[in-house]
mmCIF file of C-alpha atoms in Angstrom:
data_model
loop_
_atom_site.group_PDB
_atom_site.id
_atom_site.type_symbol
_atom_site.label_atom_id
_atom_site.label_comp_id
_atom_site.label_asym_id
_atom_site.label_seq_id
_atom_site.Cartn_x
_atom_site.Cartn_y
_atom_site.Cartn_z
ATOM 1 C CA MET U 1 0.000 0.000 0.000
ATOM 2 C CA GLY U 2 3.029 2.229 0.304
ATOM 3 C CA PHE U 3 2.629 3.743 3.759
ATOM 4 C CA LYS U 4 4.018 3.006 7.201
ATOM 5 C CA PRO U 5 1.902 0.740 9.439
ATOM 6 C CA ASP U 6 0.075 2.897 11.978
ATOM 7 C CA TYR U 7 -2.873 1.682 14.059
ATOM 8 C CA PRO U 8 -4.741 5.031 14.390
ATOM 9 C CA SER U 9 -4.668 5.559 10.603
ATOM 10 C CA ASP U 10 -5.417 1.928 9.756
ATOM 11 C CA SER U 11 -8.318 1.689 12.217
ATOM 12 C CA ALA U 12 -9.802 5.004 11.020
ATOM 13 C CA LEU U 13 -9.721 3.691 7.447
ATOM 14 C CA ILE U 14 -11.304 0.371 8.479
ATOM 15 C CA TYR U 15 -14.087 2.168 10.412
ATOM 16 C CA LYS U 16 -14.835 4.374 7.404
ATOM 17 C CA LEU U 17 -14.902 1.454 4.955
ATOM 18 C CA ALA U 18 -17.098 -0.619 7.282
ATOM 19 C CA ARG U 19 -19.607 2.245 7.641
ATOM 20 C CA CYS U 20 -19.755 2.371 3.817
ATOM 21 C CA GLN U 21 -20.169 -1.430 3.826
ATOM 22 C CA ASP U 22 -17.158 -1.828 1.537
ATOM 23 C CA PHE U 23 -16.178 -5.091 3.191
ATOM 24 C CA GLU U 24 -13.916 -6.217 0.377
ATOM 25 C CA ALA U 25 -11.714 -3.186 1.077
ATOM 26 C CA VAL U 26 -12.006 -3.864 4.835
ATOM 27 C CA GLU U 27 -10.586 -7.358 4.273
ATOM 28 C CA GLU U 28 -7.744 -5.898 2.223
ATOM 29 C CA VAL U 29 -6.767 -3.455 4.976
ATOM 30 C CA LEU U 30 -7.090 -6.196 7.619
ATOM 31 C CA GLY U 31 -4.730 -8.354 5.550
ATOM 32 C CA TYR U 32 -2.232 -5.483 5.476
ATOM 33 C CA VAL U 33 -2.584 -4.991 9.245
ATOM 34 C CA GLN U 34 -2.055 -8.715 9.831
ATOM 35 C CA ASP U 35 1.002 -8.910 7.543
ATOM 36 C CA ASN U 36 2.613 -5.950 9.290
ATOM 37 C CA THR U 37 1.769 -7.205 12.806
ATOM 38 C CA VAL U 38 0.000 -3.964 13.728
ATOM 39 C CA HIS U 39 -1.253 -4.177 17.327
ATOM 40 C CA CYS U 40 -5.056 -3.713 17.160
ATOM 41 C CA GLN U 41 -7.365 -2.727 19.966
ATOM 42 C CA GLU U 42 -10.382 -4.731 21.084
ATOM 43 C CA THR U 43 -12.826 -1.989 20.053
ATOM 44 C CA LEU U 44 -11.904 -2.393 16.381
ATOM 45 C CA PHE U 45 -12.934 -6.054 16.269
ATOM 46 C CA ILE U 46 -16.151 -5.484 18.217
ATOM 47 C CA ALA U 47 -17.093 -2.646 15.849
ATOM 48 C CA LEU U 48 -16.436 -4.917 12.847
ATOM 49 C CA PHE U 49 -18.602 -7.675 14.351
ATOM 50 C CA GLN U 50 -21.418 -5.133 14.659
ATOM 51 C CA HIS U 51 -20.988 -3.875 11.082
ATOM 52 C CA TYR U 52 -20.883 -7.433 9.710
ATOM 53 C CA GLY U 53 -24.006 -8.200 11.724
ATOM 54 C CA LYS U 54 -25.913 -5.190 10.378
ATOM 55 C CA ALA U 55 -24.976 -6.270 6.837
ATOM 56 C CA HIS U 56 -26.110 -9.857 7.646
ATOM 57 C CA LEU U 57 -22.579 -11.123 7.005
ATOM 58 C CA VAL U 58 -22.586 -13.267 10.143
ATOM 59 C CA ASP U 59 -20.117 -15.821 8.755
ATOM 60 C CA LYS U 60 -17.599 -13.007 8.223
ATOM 61 C CA ALA U 61 -17.966 -12.040 11.885
ATOM 62 C CA VAL U 62 -17.441 -15.662 12.967
ATOM 63 C CA GLU U 63 -14.374 -15.963 10.729
ATOM 64 C CA LEU U 64 -12.867 -12.780 12.170
ATOM 65 C CA PHE U 65 -13.556 -14.024 15.720
ATOM 66 C CA HIS U 66 -11.514 -17.165 15.030
ATOM 67 C CA ARG U 67 -8.765 -15.128 13.280
ATOM 68 C CA ARG U 68 -8.157 -12.941 16.330
ATOM 69 C CA THR U 69 -4.920 -14.732 17.233
ATOM 70 C CA CYS U 70 -3.502 -13.827 13.799
ATOM 71 C CA PHE U 71 -3.594 -10.173 14.928
ATOM 72 C CA ASN U 72 -1.679 -10.925 18.141
ATOM 73 C CA ARG U 73 -4.949 -10.600 20.088
ATOM 74 C CA VAL U 74 -6.558 -13.299 22.216
ATOM 75 C CA ARG U 75 -10.285 -13.877 21.911
ATOM 76 C CA THR U 76 -11.941 -12.052 24.783
ATOM 77 C CA ARG U 77 -15.233 -12.304 26.626
ATOM 78 C CA GLN U 78 -16.305 -8.972 25.119
ATOM 79 C CA SER U 79 -15.776 -10.387 21.637
ATOM 80 C CA LEU U 80 -17.766 -13.492 22.501
ATOM 81 C CA ASN U 81 -20.643 -11.356 23.818
ATOM 82 C CA SER U 82 -20.575 -9.245 20.664
ATOM 83 C CA LEU U 83 -20.640 -12.349 18.448
ATOM 84 C CA LEU U 84 -23.540 -13.811 20.452
ATOM 85 C CA ASN U 85 -25.422 -10.571 19.888
ATOM 86 C CA VAL U 86 -24.762 -10.742 16.123
ATOM 87 C CA HIS U 87 -26.196 -14.275 15.991
ATOM 88 C CA VAL U 88 -29.331 -13.301 17.936
ATOM 89 C CA ASP U 89 -29.888 -10.119 15.885
ATOM 90 C CA ASN U 90 -29.755 -12.227 12.729
ATOM 91 C CA ASP U 91 -32.153 -14.893 14.093
ATOM 92 C CA ARG U 92 -29.421 -17.544 14.213
ATOM 93 C CA PHE U 93 -30.688 -18.834 17.521
ATOM 94 C CA LEU U 94 -29.400 -22.409 17.277
ATOM 95 C CA VAL U 95 -25.866 -21.204 16.533
ATOM 96 C CA ALA U 96 -26.126 -18.695 19.391
ATOM 97 C CA ASN U 97 -27.150 -21.522 21.741
ATOM 98 C CA GLU U 98 -24.247 -23.687 20.596
ATOM 99 C CA LEU U 99 -21.742 -20.866 21.099
ATOM 100 C CA PHE U 100 -23.222 -20.062 24.514
ATOM 101 C CA ASP U 101 -23.085 -23.717 25.606
ATOM 102 C CA LYS U 102 -19.468 -24.289 24.520
ATOM 103 C CA ALA U 103 -18.149 -20.962 25.881
ATOM 104 C CA CYS U 104 -16.491 -22.701 28.837
ATOM 105 C CA LYS U 105 -14.684 -25.135 26.516
ATOM 106 C CA LEU U 106 -13.367 -22.129 24.601
ATOM 107 C CA GLY U 107 -11.913 -20.809 27.852
ATOM 108 C CA PHE U 108 -14.515 -18.134 28.640
ATOM 109 C CA ARG U 109 -16.302 -17.489 31.914
ATOM 110 C CA LEU U 110 -19.714 -16.124 30.964
ATOM 111 C CA ASN U 111 -20.810 -12.820 32.474
ATOM 112 C CA SER U 112 -24.163 -11.051 32.820
ATOM 113 C CA VAL U 113 -23.909 -9.554 29.315
ATOM 114 C CA ALA U 114 -23.864 -13.014 27.676
ATOM 115 C CA PHE U 115 -26.833 -14.158 29.774
ATOM 116 C CA ASN U 116 -28.707 -10.943 28.966
ATOM 117 C CA VAL U 117 -28.273 -11.616 25.233
ATOM 118 C CA MET U 118 -29.668 -15.135 25.655
ATOM 119 C CA ILE U 119 -32.583 -13.902 27.779
ATOM 120 C CA ARG U 120 -33.405 -11.385 25.054
ATOM 121 C CA ARG U 121 -33.251 -14.205 22.503
ATOM 122 C CA GLN U 122 -35.955 -16.080 24.446
ATOM 123 C CA PHE U 123 -38.129 -12.984 24.741
ATOM 124 C CA GLU U 124 -37.984 -12.408 20.991
ATOM 125 C CA ASN U 125 -39.569 -15.852 20.642
ATOM 126 C CA GLY U 126 -42.103 -15.103 23.389
ATOM 127 C CA GLU U 127 -40.584 -17.808 25.605
ATOM 128 C CA TRP U 128 -40.998 -16.512 29.176
ATOM 129 C CA GLU U 129 -40.371 -19.913 30.816
ATOM 130 C CA GLN U 130 -37.194 -20.474 28.789
ATOM 131 C CA ALA U 131 -35.979 -16.983 29.709
ATOM 132 C CA CYS U 132 -36.572 -17.851 33.380
ATOM 133 C CA LYS U 133 -34.474 -21.009 32.930
ATOM 134 C CA VAL U 134 -31.603 -18.917 31.544
ATOM 135 C CA PHE U 135 -32.008 -16.559 34.525
ATOM 136 C CA GLU U 136 -31.905 -19.523 36.944
ATOM 137 C CA GLU U 137 -28.789 -20.864 35.213
ATOM 138 C CA MET U 138 -27.256 -17.429 35.637
ATOM 139 C CA LEU U 139 -27.847 -17.584 39.403
ATOM 140 C CA GLU U 140 -26.641 -21.197 39.647
ATOM 141 C CA THR U 141 -23.331 -20.301 37.986
ATOM 142 C CA LYS U 142 -22.889 -17.432 40.500
ATOM 143 C CA VAL U 143 -23.178 -14.734 37.835
ATOM 144 C CA GLU U 144 -24.705 -11.592 39.327
ATOM 145 C CA PRO U 145 -27.708 -10.261 37.381
ATOM 146 C CA SER U 146 -27.249 -6.662 36.270
ATOM 147 C CA VAL U 147 -29.766 -3.817 36.146
ATOM 148 C CA ALA U 148 -30.157 -4.609 32.419
ATOM 149 C CA THR U 149 -31.105 -8.212 33.334
ATOM 150 C CA PHE U 150 -33.926 -7.093 35.597
ATOM 151 C CA ASN U 151 -35.028 -4.438 33.104
ATOM 152 C CA SER U 152 -35.404 -7.160 30.450
ATOM 153 C CA LEU U 153 -37.555 -9.314 32.747
ATOM 154 C CA ILE U 154 -39.660 -6.390 33.975
ATOM 155 C CA GLY U 155 -40.041 -4.994 30.446
ATOM 156 C CA TYR U 156 -41.283 -8.297 29.038
ATOM 157 C CA LEU U 157 -43.884 -8.788 31.770
ATOM 158 C CA CYS U 158 -45.077 -5.174 31.677
ATOM 159 C CA GLY U 159 -45.322 -5.262 27.897
ATOM 160 C CA ASN U 160 -47.664 -8.239 28.218
ATOM 161 C CA GLY U 161 -49.850 -6.598 30.860
ATOM 162 C CA GLU U 162 -48.468 -8.768 33.668
ATOM 163 C CA LEU U 163 -47.111 -6.241 36.144
ATOM 164 C CA ASP U 164 -44.933 -7.862 38.824
ATOM 165 C CA LYS U 165 -43.464 -5.482 41.396
ATOM 166 C CA ALA U 166 -41.875 -8.455 43.182
ATOM 167 C CA LEU U 167 -39.117 -8.355 40.564
ATOM 168 C CA LEU U 168 -38.407 -4.747 41.529
ATOM 169 C CA GLU U 169 -38.116 -5.720 45.200
ATOM 170 C CA ASP U 170 -35.874 -8.682 44.322
ATOM 171 C CA MET U 171 -33.713 -6.341 42.263
ATOM 172 C CA ILE U 172 -33.296 -3.946 45.210
ATOM 173 C CA LYS U 173 -32.671 -6.849 47.606
ATOM 174 C CA ARG U 174 -29.786 -7.989 45.395
ATOM 175 C CA GLY U 175 -28.196 -4.548 45.646
ATOM 176 C CA LYS U 176 -29.129 -3.398 42.136
ATOM 177 C CA ARG U 177 -30.476 0.131 42.038
ATOM 178 C CA PRO U 178 -33.395 0.560 39.625
ATOM 179 C CA ASN U 179 -32.712 3.264 37.050
ATOM 180 C CA ALA U 180 -35.017 5.595 35.102
ATOM 181 C CA VAL U 181 -35.574 2.893 32.461
ATOM 182 C CA THR U 182 -36.702 0.397 35.138
ATOM 183 C CA TYR U 183 -39.353 2.809 36.368
ATOM 184 C CA ALA U 184 -40.365 3.764 32.814
ATOM 185 C CA LEU U 185 -41.050 0.088 32.057
ATOM 186 C CA LEU U 186 -43.146 -0.248 35.218
ATOM 187 C CA MET U 187 -45.020 2.947 34.343
ATOM 188 C CA GLU U 188 -45.767 1.584 30.852
ATOM 189 C CA GLY U 189 -47.082 -1.588 32.441
ATOM 190 C CA LEU U 190 -49.353 0.382 34.774
ATOM 191 C CA CYS U 191 -50.686 2.477 31.879
ATOM 192 C CA LEU U 192 -51.341 -0.681 29.877
ATOM 193 C CA ILE U 193 -53.613 -2.115 32.593
ATOM 194 C CA GLY U 194 -55.371 1.231 33.124
ATOM 195 C CA GLU U 195 -53.611 2.239 36.365
ATOM 196 C CA HIS U 196 -52.877 5.743 35.088
ATOM 197 C CA ASP U 197 -52.776 7.450 38.511
ATOM 198 C CA GLU U 198 -50.400 4.791 39.843
ATOM 199 C CA ALA U 199 -48.101 5.381 36.863
ATOM 200 C CA LYS U 200 -48.065 9.122 37.618
ATOM 201 C CA LYS U 201 -47.424 8.427 41.314
ATOM 202 C CA MET U 202 -44.379 6.363 40.385
ATOM 203 C CA VAL U 203 -42.513 9.583 39.462
ATOM 204 C CA PHE U 204 -42.608 10.488 43.155
ATOM 205 C CA ASP U 205 -41.886 6.905 44.272
ATOM 206 C CA MET U 206 -38.709 6.769 42.206
ATOM 207 C CA GLU U 207 -37.553 10.093 43.643
ATOM 208 C CA TYR U 208 -38.183 8.738 47.149
ATOM 209 C CA ARG U 209 -36.009 5.718 46.299
ATOM 210 C CA GLY U 210 -33.207 8.017 45.123
ATOM 211 C CA CYS U 211 -33.684 7.795 41.354
ATOM 212 C CA LYS U 212 -34.064 11.109 39.560
ATOM 213 C CA PRO U 213 -36.909 11.119 36.984
ATOM 214 C CA ALA U 214 -35.662 11.417 33.409
ATOM 215 C CA VAL U 215 -37.134 12.404 30.052
ATOM 216 C CA VAL U 216 -38.081 8.769 29.388
ATOM 217 C CA ASN U 217 -40.407 8.712 32.423
ATOM 218 C CA PHE U 218 -42.264 11.849 31.378
ATOM 219 C CA GLY U 219 -42.382 10.485 27.833
ATOM 220 C CA VAL U 220 -44.304 7.409 29.041
ATOM 221 C CA LEU U 221 -46.850 9.588 30.853
ATOM 222 C CA MET U 222 -47.209 11.971 27.893
ATOM 223 C CA SER U 223 -47.715 9.114 25.452
ATOM 224 C CA ASP U 224 -50.417 7.644 27.676
ATOM 225 C CA LEU U 225 -52.181 11.009 28.057
ATOM 226 C CA VAL U 226 -52.285 11.810 24.343
ATOM 227 C CA LYS U 227 -53.608 8.325 23.583
ATOM 228 C CA ARG U 228 -56.494 9.152 25.911
ATOM 229 C CA GLY U 229 -56.964 12.565 24.292
ATOM 230 C CA LYS U 230 -55.726 14.537 27.306
ATOM 231 C CA ILE U 231 -53.482 16.918 25.380
ATOM 232 C CA GLU U 232 -53.634 19.738 27.943
ATOM 233 C CA GLU U 233 -52.390 17.420 30.699
ATOM 234 C CA ALA U 234 -49.641 16.218 28.374
ATOM 235 C CA LYS U 235 -48.598 19.819 27.722
ATOM 236 C CA SER U 236 -48.527 20.477 31.471
ATOM 237 C CA LEU U 237 -45.939 17.695 31.737
ATOM 238 C CA VAL U 238 -43.774 19.595 29.250
ATOM 239 C CA HIS U 239 -43.840 22.567 31.653
ATOM 240 C CA GLU U 240 -43.026 20.214 34.546
ATOM 241 C CA MET U 241 -39.996 18.940 32.604
ATOM 242 C CA LYS U 242 -38.899 22.532 32.048
ATOM 243 C CA LYS U 243 -39.147 23.217 35.786
ATOM 244 C CA ARG U 244 -36.974 20.194 36.456
ATOM 245 C CA HIS U 245 -34.434 21.384 33.834
ATOM 246 C CA LEU U 246 -34.988 18.269 31.706
ATOM 247 C CA LYS U 247 -34.196 18.864 28.061
ATOM 248 C CA LYS U 248 -37.041 17.689 25.835
ATOM 249 C CA ASP U 249 -35.838 15.210 23.231
ATOM 250 C CA ASP U 250 -36.927 14.050 19.801
ATOM 251 C CA VAL U 251 -39.366 11.478 21.213
ATOM 252 C CA THR U 252 -41.103 14.079 23.391
ATOM 253 C CA TYR U 253 -41.857 16.296 20.407
ATOM 254 C CA ASN U 254 -42.861 13.340 18.235
ATOM 255 C CA ILE U 255 -45.516 12.352 20.791
ATOM 256 C CA LEU U 256 -47.143 15.800 20.635
ATOM 257 C CA ILE U 257 -46.650 16.296 16.891
ATOM 258 C CA ASN U 258 -48.163 12.899 16.071
ATOM 259 C CA TYR U 259 -51.196 13.667 18.203
ATOM 260 C CA LEU U 260 -51.739 17.107 16.666
ATOM 261 C CA CYS U 261 -51.307 15.703 13.153
ATOM 262 C CA LYS U 262 -53.915 13.064 13.917
ATOM 263 C CA GLU U 263 -56.323 15.689 15.254
ATOM 264 C CA GLY U 264 -55.668 17.866 12.194
ATOM 265 C CA ARG U 265 -56.799 15.073 9.877
ATOM 266 C CA ALA U 266 -59.842 14.346 12.016
ATOM 267 C CA GLY U 267 -61.032 17.964 12.217
ATOM 268 C CA GLN U 268 -63.695 19.022 9.736
ATOM 269 C CA GLN U 269 -63.944 22.763 10.331
ATOM 270 C CA ARG U 270 -61.372 25.125 8.864
ATOM 271 C CA PRO U 271 -60.995 27.306 12.004
ATOM 272 C CA ILE U 272 -60.134 24.178 14.026
ATOM 273 C CA LYS U 273 -57.651 23.053 11.389
ATOM 274 C CA PHE U 274 -56.049 26.465 11.260
ATOM 275 C CA CYS U 275 -55.727 26.542 15.068
ATOM 276 C CA LEU U 276 -54.117 23.097 15.080
ATOM 277 C CA LYS U 277 -51.689 24.104 12.324
ATOM 278 C CA CYS U 278 -50.656 27.147 14.347
ATOM 279 C CA LYS U 279 -50.011 24.884 17.335
ATOM 280 C CA LEU U 280 -47.989 22.539 15.131
ATOM 281 C CA CYS U 281 -45.947 25.391 13.716
ATOM 282 C CA ASN U 282 -45.213 26.704 17.196
ATOM 283 C CA LEU U 283 -44.306 23.223 18.402
ATOM 284 C CA ILE U 284 -41.920 22.490 15.547
ATOM 285 C CA LEU U 285 -40.204 25.865 16.013
ATOM 286 C CA GLN U 286 -39.702 25.053 19.701
ATOM 287 C CA SER U 287 -38.323 21.673 18.644
ATOM 288 C CA ILE U 288 -35.827 23.240 16.253
ATOM 289 C CA ASN U 289 -34.683 25.719 18.916
ATOM 290 C CA CYS U 290 -34.348 23.137 21.695
ATOM 291 C CA TYR U 291 -33.606 19.878 19.931
ATOM 292 C CA PHE U 292 -33.309 19.162 16.216
ATOM 293 C CA PRO U 293 -36.406 17.188 15.184
ATOM 294 C CA SER U 294 -36.227 13.842 13.435
ATOM 295 C CA PRO U 295 -36.994 13.602 9.691
ATOM 296 C CA PHE U 296 -40.095 11.616 10.628
ATOM 297 C CA ALA U 297 -41.444 14.454 12.804
ATOM 298 C CA VAL U 298 -40.846 16.998 10.041
ATOM 299 C CA TYR U 299 -42.492 14.680 7.488
ATOM 300 C CA ARG U 300 -45.591 14.327 9.665
ATOM 301 C CA LEU U 301 -45.792 18.100 10.016
ATOM 302 C CA LEU U 302 -45.464 18.751 6.284
ATOM 303 C CA HIS U 303 -47.840 15.907 5.438
ATOM 304 C CA THR U 304 -50.518 17.442 7.654
ATOM 305 C CA PHE U 305 -50.026 20.930 6.221
ATOM 306 C CA PHE U 306 -50.166 19.951 2.566
ATOM 307 C CA LEU U 307 -52.957 17.381 2.769
ATOM 308 C CA ASN U 308 -55.206 19.577 4.899
#
């Protein structure tokens, strides 16, 4: 190639080529790196696994995993976890199971990340009992569940309308502090079964337990309110977020914009439509000033304007 081997330059080139999905060129640069015994960092291989996975080139990721020693790098637990994730994301569940089961023979001690990937794999198939078996195996092998583990379990149950606060208590008992996402999942579960006041009360409960409410928690409440047509209450939550110095994000604006767009299509009288369009215009301007809106939000706004 005619230039001196240099990891920062080589890795930057590989990252750029992988983002462009020019994997033939990636292989060429990797060959150069291997021939010149350039010492590569772990993050490079994990990033390549992810890019191969997104491009559905799972076999390439597996091949690179087994070639790690050619780059003077041992195969690590982080790499194994990343490869497991690639298999699950590409619905290669049997291969993921095989890799998970033979991890010990390969010299790896599984951690909570690997178990979390396998629990997620069961949830994607709607297999609650199988997920529980993986969780039990996790405990039997003395691997400590993480906050993400409990969030997965809580999220699955809440998403199916089966709220179980016992999991939250078990989580706390094991010394894992619930985070904003934990409470957001519980709030979604409460909203799903019609316990709207309890969901709102949970904002204060989480504060009492030492967890500061985040944008995601207010987003759950806002989404529930607009679904029930309570737009004024949803807007009051925006003011509450402002008081708490929480920066409204893309999702927050999408919730309100989607509702107003829906109401704009439903309205029959021109004065109502005009009023809603003014609200939309004001909302999108606020969004641009505070947080750049997503293309989807802008599309919904324009779609409503031009079709109404």
